[in-house]
Backbone as a ProteinNet text record, in pm:
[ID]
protein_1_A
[PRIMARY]
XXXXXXXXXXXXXXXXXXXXXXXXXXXXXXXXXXXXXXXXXXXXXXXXXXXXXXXXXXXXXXXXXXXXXXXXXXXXXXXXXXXXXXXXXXXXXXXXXXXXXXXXXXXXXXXXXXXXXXXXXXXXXXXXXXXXXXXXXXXXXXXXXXXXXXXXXXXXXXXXXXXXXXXXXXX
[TERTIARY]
-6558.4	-6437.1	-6365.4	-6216.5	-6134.5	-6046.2	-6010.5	-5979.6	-5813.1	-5733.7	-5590.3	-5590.1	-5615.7	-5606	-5497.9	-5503.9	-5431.2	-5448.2	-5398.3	-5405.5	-5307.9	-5317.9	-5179.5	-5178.2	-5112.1	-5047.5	-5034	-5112.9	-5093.9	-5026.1	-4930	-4840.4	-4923	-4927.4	-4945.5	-4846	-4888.6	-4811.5	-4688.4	-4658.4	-4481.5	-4461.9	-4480.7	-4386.4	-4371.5	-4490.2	-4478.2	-4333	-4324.9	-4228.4	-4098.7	-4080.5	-3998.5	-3966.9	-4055.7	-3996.2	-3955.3	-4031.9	-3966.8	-3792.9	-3769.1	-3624.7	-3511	-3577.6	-3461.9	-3482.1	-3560.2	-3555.2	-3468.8	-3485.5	-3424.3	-3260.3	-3226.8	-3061.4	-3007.4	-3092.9	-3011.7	-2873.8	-2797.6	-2705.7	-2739.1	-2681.7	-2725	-2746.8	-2857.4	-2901.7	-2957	-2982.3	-2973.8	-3169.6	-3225.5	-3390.4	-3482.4	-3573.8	-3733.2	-3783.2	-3732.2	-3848.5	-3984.6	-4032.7	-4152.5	-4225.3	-4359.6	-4384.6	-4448.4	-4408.4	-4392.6	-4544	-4668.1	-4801.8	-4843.2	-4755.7	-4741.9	-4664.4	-4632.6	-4553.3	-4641.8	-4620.2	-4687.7	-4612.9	-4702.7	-4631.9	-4726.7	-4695.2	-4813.6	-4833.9	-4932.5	-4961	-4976.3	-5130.5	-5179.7	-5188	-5109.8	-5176.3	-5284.7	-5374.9	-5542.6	-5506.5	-5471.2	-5439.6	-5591.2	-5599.1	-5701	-5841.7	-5946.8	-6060.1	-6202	-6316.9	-6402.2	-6468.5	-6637.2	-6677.9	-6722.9	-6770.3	-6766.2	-6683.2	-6555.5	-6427.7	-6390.3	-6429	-6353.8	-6467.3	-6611.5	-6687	-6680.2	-6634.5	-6553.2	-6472.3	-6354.3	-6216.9	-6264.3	-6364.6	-6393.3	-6451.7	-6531.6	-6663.9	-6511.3	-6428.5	-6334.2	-6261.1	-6220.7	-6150.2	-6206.8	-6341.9	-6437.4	-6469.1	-6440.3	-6408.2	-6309	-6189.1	-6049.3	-6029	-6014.8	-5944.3	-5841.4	-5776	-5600	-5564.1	-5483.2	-5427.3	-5368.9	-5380	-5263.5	-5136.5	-5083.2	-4921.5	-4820.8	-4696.7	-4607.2	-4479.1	-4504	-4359.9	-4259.2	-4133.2	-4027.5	-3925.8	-3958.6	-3873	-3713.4	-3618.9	-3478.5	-3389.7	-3426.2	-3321.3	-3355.5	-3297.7	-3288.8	-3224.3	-3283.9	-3187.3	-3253.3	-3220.4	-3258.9	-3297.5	-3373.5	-3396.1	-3337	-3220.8	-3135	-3203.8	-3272.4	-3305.5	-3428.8	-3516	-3632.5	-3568.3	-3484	-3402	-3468.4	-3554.3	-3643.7	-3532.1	-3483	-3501	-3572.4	-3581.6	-3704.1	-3631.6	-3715.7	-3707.7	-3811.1	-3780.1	-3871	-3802.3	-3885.3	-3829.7	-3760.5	-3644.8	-3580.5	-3644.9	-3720.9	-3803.6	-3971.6	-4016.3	-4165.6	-4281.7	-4351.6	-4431.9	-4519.2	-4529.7	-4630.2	-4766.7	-4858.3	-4961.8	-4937.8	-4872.6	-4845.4	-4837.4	-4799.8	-4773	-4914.1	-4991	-5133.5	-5200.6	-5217.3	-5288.1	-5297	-5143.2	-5107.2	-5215.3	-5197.5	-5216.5	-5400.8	-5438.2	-5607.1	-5611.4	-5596.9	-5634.4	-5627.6	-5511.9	-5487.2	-5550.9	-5586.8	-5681.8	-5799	-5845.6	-6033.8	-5979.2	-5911.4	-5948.2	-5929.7	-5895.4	-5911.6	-6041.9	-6196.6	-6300.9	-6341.5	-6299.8	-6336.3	-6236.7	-6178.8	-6079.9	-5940.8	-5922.9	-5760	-5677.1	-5569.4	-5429	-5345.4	-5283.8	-5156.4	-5041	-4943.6	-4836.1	-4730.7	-4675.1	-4568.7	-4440.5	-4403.1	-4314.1	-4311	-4218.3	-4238.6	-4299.6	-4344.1	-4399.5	-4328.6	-4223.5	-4098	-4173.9	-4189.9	-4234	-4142.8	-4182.1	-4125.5	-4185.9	-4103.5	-4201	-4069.6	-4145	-4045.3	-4034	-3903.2	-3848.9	-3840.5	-3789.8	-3711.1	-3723.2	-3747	-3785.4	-3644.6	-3643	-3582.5	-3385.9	-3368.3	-3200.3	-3128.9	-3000	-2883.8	-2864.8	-2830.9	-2842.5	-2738	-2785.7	-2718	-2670.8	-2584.6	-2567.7	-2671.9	-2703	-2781.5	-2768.4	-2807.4	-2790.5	-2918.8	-2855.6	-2988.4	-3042.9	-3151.5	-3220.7	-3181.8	-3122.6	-3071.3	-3127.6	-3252.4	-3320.9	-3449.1	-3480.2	-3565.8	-3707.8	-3788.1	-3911.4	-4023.1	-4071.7	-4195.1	-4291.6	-4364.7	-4520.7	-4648.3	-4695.8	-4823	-4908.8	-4918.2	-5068.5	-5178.6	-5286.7	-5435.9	-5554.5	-5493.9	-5562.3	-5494.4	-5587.3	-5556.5	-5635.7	-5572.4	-5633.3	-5660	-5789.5	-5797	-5767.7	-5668	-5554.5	-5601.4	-5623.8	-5632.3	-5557.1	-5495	-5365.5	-5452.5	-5341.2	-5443.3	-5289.7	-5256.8	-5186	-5159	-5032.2	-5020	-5034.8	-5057.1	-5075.6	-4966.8	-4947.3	-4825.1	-4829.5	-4906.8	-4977.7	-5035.3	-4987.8	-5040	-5140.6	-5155.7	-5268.9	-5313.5	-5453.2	-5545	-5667.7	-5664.4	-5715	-5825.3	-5897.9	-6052.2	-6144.2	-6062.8	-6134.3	-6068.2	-6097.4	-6003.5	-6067.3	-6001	-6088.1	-5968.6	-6018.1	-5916.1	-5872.5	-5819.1	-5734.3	-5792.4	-5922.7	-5974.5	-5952.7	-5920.2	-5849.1	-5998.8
-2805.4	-2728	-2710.5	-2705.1	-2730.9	-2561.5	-2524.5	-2428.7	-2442.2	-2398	-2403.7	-2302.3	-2351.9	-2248.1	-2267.9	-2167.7	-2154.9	-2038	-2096.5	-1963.4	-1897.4	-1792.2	-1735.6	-1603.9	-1539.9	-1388.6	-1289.2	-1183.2	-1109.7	-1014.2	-936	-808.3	-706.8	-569.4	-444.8	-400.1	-283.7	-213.8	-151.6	-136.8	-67	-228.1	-338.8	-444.6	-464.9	-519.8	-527.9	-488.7	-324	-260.6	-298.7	-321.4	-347	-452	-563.5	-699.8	-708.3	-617.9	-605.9	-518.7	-442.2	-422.1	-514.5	-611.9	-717.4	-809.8	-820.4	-894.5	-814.9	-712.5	-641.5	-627.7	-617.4	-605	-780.3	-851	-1003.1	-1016.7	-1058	-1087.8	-1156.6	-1195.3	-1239.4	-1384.2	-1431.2	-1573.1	-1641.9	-1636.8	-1671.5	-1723.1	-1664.9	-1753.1	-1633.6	-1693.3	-1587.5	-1545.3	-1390.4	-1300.9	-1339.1	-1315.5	-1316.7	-1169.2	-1199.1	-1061.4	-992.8	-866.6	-793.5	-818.3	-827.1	-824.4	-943.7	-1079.2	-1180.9	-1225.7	-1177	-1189.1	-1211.6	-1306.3	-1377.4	-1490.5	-1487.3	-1623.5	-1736	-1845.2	-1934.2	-2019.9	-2017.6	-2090.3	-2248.2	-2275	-2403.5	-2409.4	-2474	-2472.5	-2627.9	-2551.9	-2696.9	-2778.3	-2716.8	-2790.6	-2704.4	-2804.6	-2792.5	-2849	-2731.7	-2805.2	-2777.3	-2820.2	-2788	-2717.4	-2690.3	-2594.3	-2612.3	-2761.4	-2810	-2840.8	-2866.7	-2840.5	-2670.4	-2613.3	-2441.4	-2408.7	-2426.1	-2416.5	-2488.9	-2571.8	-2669.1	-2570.4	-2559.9	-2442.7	-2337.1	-2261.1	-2076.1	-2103.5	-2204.5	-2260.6	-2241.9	-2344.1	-2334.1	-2225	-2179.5	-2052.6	-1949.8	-1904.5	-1863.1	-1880.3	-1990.5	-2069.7	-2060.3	-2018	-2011	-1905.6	-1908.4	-1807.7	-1778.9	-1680.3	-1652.3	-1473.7	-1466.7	-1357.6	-1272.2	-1136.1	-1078.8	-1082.6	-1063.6	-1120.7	-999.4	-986	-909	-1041.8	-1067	-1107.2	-980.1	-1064.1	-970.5	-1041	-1033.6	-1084.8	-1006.5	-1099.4	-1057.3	-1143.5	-1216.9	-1329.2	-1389.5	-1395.6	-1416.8	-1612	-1679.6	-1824.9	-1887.3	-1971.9	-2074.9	-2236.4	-2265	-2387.5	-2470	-2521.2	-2515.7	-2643.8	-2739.5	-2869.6	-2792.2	-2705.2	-2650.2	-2510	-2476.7	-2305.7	-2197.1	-2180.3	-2141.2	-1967.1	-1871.9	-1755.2	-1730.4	-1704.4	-1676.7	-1607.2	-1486.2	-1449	-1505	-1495.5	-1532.1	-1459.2	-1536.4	-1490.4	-1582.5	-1567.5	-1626	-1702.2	-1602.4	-1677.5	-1675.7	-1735.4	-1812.2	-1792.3	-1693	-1660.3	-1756.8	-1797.1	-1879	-1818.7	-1718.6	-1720.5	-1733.1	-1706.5	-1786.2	-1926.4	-2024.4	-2113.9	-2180.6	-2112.2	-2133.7	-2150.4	-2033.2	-1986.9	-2180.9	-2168.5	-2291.3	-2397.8	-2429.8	-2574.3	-2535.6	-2454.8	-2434	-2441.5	-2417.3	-2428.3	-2518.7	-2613.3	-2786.2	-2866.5	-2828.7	-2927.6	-2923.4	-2773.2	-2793.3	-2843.6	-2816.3	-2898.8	-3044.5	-3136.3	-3230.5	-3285.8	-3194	-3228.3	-3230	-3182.9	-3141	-3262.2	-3308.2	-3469.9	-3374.3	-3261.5	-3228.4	-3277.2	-3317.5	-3366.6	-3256.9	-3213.5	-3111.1	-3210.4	-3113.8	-3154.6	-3210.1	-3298.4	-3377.1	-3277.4	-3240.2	-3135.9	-3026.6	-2967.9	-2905.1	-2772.3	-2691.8	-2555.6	-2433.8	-2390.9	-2306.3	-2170.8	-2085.6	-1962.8	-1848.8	-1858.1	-1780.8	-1708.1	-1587.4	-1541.9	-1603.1	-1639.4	-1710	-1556.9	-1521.6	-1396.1	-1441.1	-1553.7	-1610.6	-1763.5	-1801.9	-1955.3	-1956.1	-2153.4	-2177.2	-2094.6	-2069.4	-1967.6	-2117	-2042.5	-2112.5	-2090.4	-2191.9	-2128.1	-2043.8	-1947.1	-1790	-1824	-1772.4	-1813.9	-1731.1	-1771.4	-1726.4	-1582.1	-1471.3	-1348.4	-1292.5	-1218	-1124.4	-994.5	-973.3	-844.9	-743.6	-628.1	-498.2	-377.6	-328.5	-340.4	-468.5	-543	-648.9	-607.8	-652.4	-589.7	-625.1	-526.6	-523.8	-528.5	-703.1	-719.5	-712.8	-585.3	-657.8	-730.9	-863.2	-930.9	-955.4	-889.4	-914.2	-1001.6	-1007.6	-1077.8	-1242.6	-1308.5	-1405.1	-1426.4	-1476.4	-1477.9	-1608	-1632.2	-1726.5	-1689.7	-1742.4	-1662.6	-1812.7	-1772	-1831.3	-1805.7	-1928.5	-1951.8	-1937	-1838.7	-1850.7	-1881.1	-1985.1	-2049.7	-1940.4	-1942.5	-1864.8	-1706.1	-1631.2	-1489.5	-1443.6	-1292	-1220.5	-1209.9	-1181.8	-1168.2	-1316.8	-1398.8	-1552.3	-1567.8	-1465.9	-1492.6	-1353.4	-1406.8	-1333.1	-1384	-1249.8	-1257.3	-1285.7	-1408	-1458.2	-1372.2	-1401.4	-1344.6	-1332.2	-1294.3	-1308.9	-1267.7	-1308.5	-1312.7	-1266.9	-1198.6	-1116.8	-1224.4	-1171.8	-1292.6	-1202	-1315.3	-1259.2	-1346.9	-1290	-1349.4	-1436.7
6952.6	6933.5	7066.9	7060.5	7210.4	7196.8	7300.4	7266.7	7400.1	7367.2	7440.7	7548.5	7708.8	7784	7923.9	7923.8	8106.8	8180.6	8345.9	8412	8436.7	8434.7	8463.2	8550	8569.3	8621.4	8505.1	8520.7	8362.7	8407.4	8390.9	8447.6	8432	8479.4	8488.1	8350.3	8317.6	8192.6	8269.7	8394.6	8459.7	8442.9	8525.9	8538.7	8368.8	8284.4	8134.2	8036.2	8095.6	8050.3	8099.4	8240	8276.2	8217.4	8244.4	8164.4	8024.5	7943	7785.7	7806.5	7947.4	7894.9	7960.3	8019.8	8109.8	7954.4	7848.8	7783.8	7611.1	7645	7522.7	7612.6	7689.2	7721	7748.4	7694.2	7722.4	7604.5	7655.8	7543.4	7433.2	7343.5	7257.3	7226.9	7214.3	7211.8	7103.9	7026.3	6895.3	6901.3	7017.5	6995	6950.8	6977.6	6939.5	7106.3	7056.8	7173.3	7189	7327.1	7333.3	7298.7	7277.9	7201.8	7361.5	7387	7517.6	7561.9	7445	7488.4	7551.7	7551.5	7604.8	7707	7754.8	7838	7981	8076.8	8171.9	8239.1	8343.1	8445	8453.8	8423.5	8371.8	8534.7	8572.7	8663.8	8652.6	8625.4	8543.9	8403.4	8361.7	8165.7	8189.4	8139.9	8109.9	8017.1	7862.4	7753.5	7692.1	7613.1	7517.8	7557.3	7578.1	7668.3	7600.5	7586.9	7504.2	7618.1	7557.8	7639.6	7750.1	7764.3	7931.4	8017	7952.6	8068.9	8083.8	7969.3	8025.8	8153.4	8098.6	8204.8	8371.5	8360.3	8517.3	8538.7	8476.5	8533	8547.7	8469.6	8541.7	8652.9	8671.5	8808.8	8930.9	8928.4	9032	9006.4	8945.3	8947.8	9033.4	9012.7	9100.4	9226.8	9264.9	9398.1	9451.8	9404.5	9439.8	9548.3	9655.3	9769.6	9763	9799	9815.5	9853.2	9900	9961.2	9833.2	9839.5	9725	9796.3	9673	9707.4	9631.1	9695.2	9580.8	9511.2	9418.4	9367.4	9313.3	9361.1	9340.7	9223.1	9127.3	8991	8982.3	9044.9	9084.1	9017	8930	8893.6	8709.8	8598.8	8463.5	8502.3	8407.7	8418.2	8288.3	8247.5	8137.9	8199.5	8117.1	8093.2	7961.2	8020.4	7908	7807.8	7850	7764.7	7656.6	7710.9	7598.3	7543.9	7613.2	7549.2	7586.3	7643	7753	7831.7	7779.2	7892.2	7932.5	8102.8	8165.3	8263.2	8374.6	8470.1	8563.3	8716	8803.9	8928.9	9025	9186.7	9245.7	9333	9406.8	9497	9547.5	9691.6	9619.8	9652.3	9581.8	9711.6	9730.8	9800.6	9833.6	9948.6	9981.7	9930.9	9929.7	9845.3	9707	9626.6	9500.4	9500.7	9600.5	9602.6	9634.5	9707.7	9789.6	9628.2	9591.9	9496.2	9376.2	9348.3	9251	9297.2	9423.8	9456.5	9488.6	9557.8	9525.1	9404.7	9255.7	9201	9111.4	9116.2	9101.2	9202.5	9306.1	9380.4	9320.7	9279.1	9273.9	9077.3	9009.3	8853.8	8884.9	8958.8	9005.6	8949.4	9026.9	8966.1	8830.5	8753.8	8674.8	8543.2	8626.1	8550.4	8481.1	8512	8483.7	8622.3	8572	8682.1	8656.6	8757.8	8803.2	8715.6	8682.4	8615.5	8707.4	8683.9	8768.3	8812.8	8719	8775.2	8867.3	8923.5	9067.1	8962.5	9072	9000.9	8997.5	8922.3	8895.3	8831.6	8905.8	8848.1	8824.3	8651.2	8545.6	8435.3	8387	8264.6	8141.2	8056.4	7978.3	7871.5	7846.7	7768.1	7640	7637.3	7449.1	7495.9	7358.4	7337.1	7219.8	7266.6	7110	7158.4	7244.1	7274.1	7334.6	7315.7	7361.9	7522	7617.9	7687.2	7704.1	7834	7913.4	8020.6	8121.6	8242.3	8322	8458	8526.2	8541.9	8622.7	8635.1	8694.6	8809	8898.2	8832.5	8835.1	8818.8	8909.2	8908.6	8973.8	8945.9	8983.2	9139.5	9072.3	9156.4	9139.4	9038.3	8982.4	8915	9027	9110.5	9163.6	9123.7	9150.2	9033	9165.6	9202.8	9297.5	9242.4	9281.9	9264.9	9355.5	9257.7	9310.8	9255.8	9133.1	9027.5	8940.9	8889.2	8796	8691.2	8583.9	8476.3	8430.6	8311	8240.3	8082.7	8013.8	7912.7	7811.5	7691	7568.5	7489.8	7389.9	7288.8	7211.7	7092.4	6947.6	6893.2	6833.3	6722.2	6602.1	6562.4	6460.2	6458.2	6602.8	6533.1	6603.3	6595.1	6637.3	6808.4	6848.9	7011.5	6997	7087.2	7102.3	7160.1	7285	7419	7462.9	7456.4	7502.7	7669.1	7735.9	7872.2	7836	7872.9	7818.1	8000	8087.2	8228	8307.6	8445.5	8558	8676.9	8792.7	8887.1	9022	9153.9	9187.9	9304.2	9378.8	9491.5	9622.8	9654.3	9793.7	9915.4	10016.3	10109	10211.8
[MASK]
+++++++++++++++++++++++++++++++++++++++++++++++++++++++++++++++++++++++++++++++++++++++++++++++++++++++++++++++++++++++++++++++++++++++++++++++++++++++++++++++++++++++++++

């Protein structure tokens, strides 16, 4: 049995909130909200891995070094080809950025490849929308991070993902 995972950034319940009201005052877009209990910044998505690849990814995950970091979520934009609202940060913290690439170097072993595309960090708000024009967050959402997670898809329910573990960011 394979099970759908990734890592991600799980918010605190103030940023959480915050992010459910930059996502409840969007104009109107014709897509599907994300449900507020989901809401996250996806680092690596694995895909679908059975129990000896999840076991490879927690092994390096565990292994993973990195500094805590603050992101400052100041900016709303779309991805207009998937319909994608999302917020993120302007400026992309080098330990977030650290964090990404330690942990696409060590799944390496384990026979996962990093995704070709550059690494754009966002919490996606609404799927499936038209796009919006860009627009800043006023005052920015302050997320401290200390932690990362290993986050499992469950297909079909109202809350999609659930925190399977997580492990903190030691310098």
């Amino acid at each position: 049995m394979t099970e759908r995972l990734f890592f991600a950034l799980w918010p605190g319940e103030p940023q959480r909130r915050l992010l459910a009201g930059v996502q409840r005052d969007l104009p109107d877009h014709g897509g599907r909200k994300t449900h507020p209990q989901d809401l996250h910044l996806t680092l690596v998505f694995l895909g679908d891995l059975d129990a000896q690849g999840r076991a490879c990814a927690e092994e390096i995950a565990g292994q993973v070094r990195g500094a805590p970091f603050v992101l400052n979520l100041d900016r709303c934009d779309c991805f207009p080809r998937t319909g994608v609202l999302w917020c993120g940060p302007s400026a992309r913290p080098q330990p977030l950025l650290d964090l990404v690439h330690a942990l696409n170097d060590g799944l390496r072993s384990c026979g996962l490849r990093p995704e070709r595309r550059a690494f754009q960090p966002h919490v996606t708000l609404v799927r499936k929308s038209r796009p919006l024009p860009a627009h800043g967050i006023q005052p920015p959402i302050v997320w401290p991070v200390s932690v990362f997670a290993l986050v499992i898809a469950r297909p079909g329910q109202c809350r999609r993902y659930r925190v399977e573990r997580s492990w903190p960011l030691i310098p």
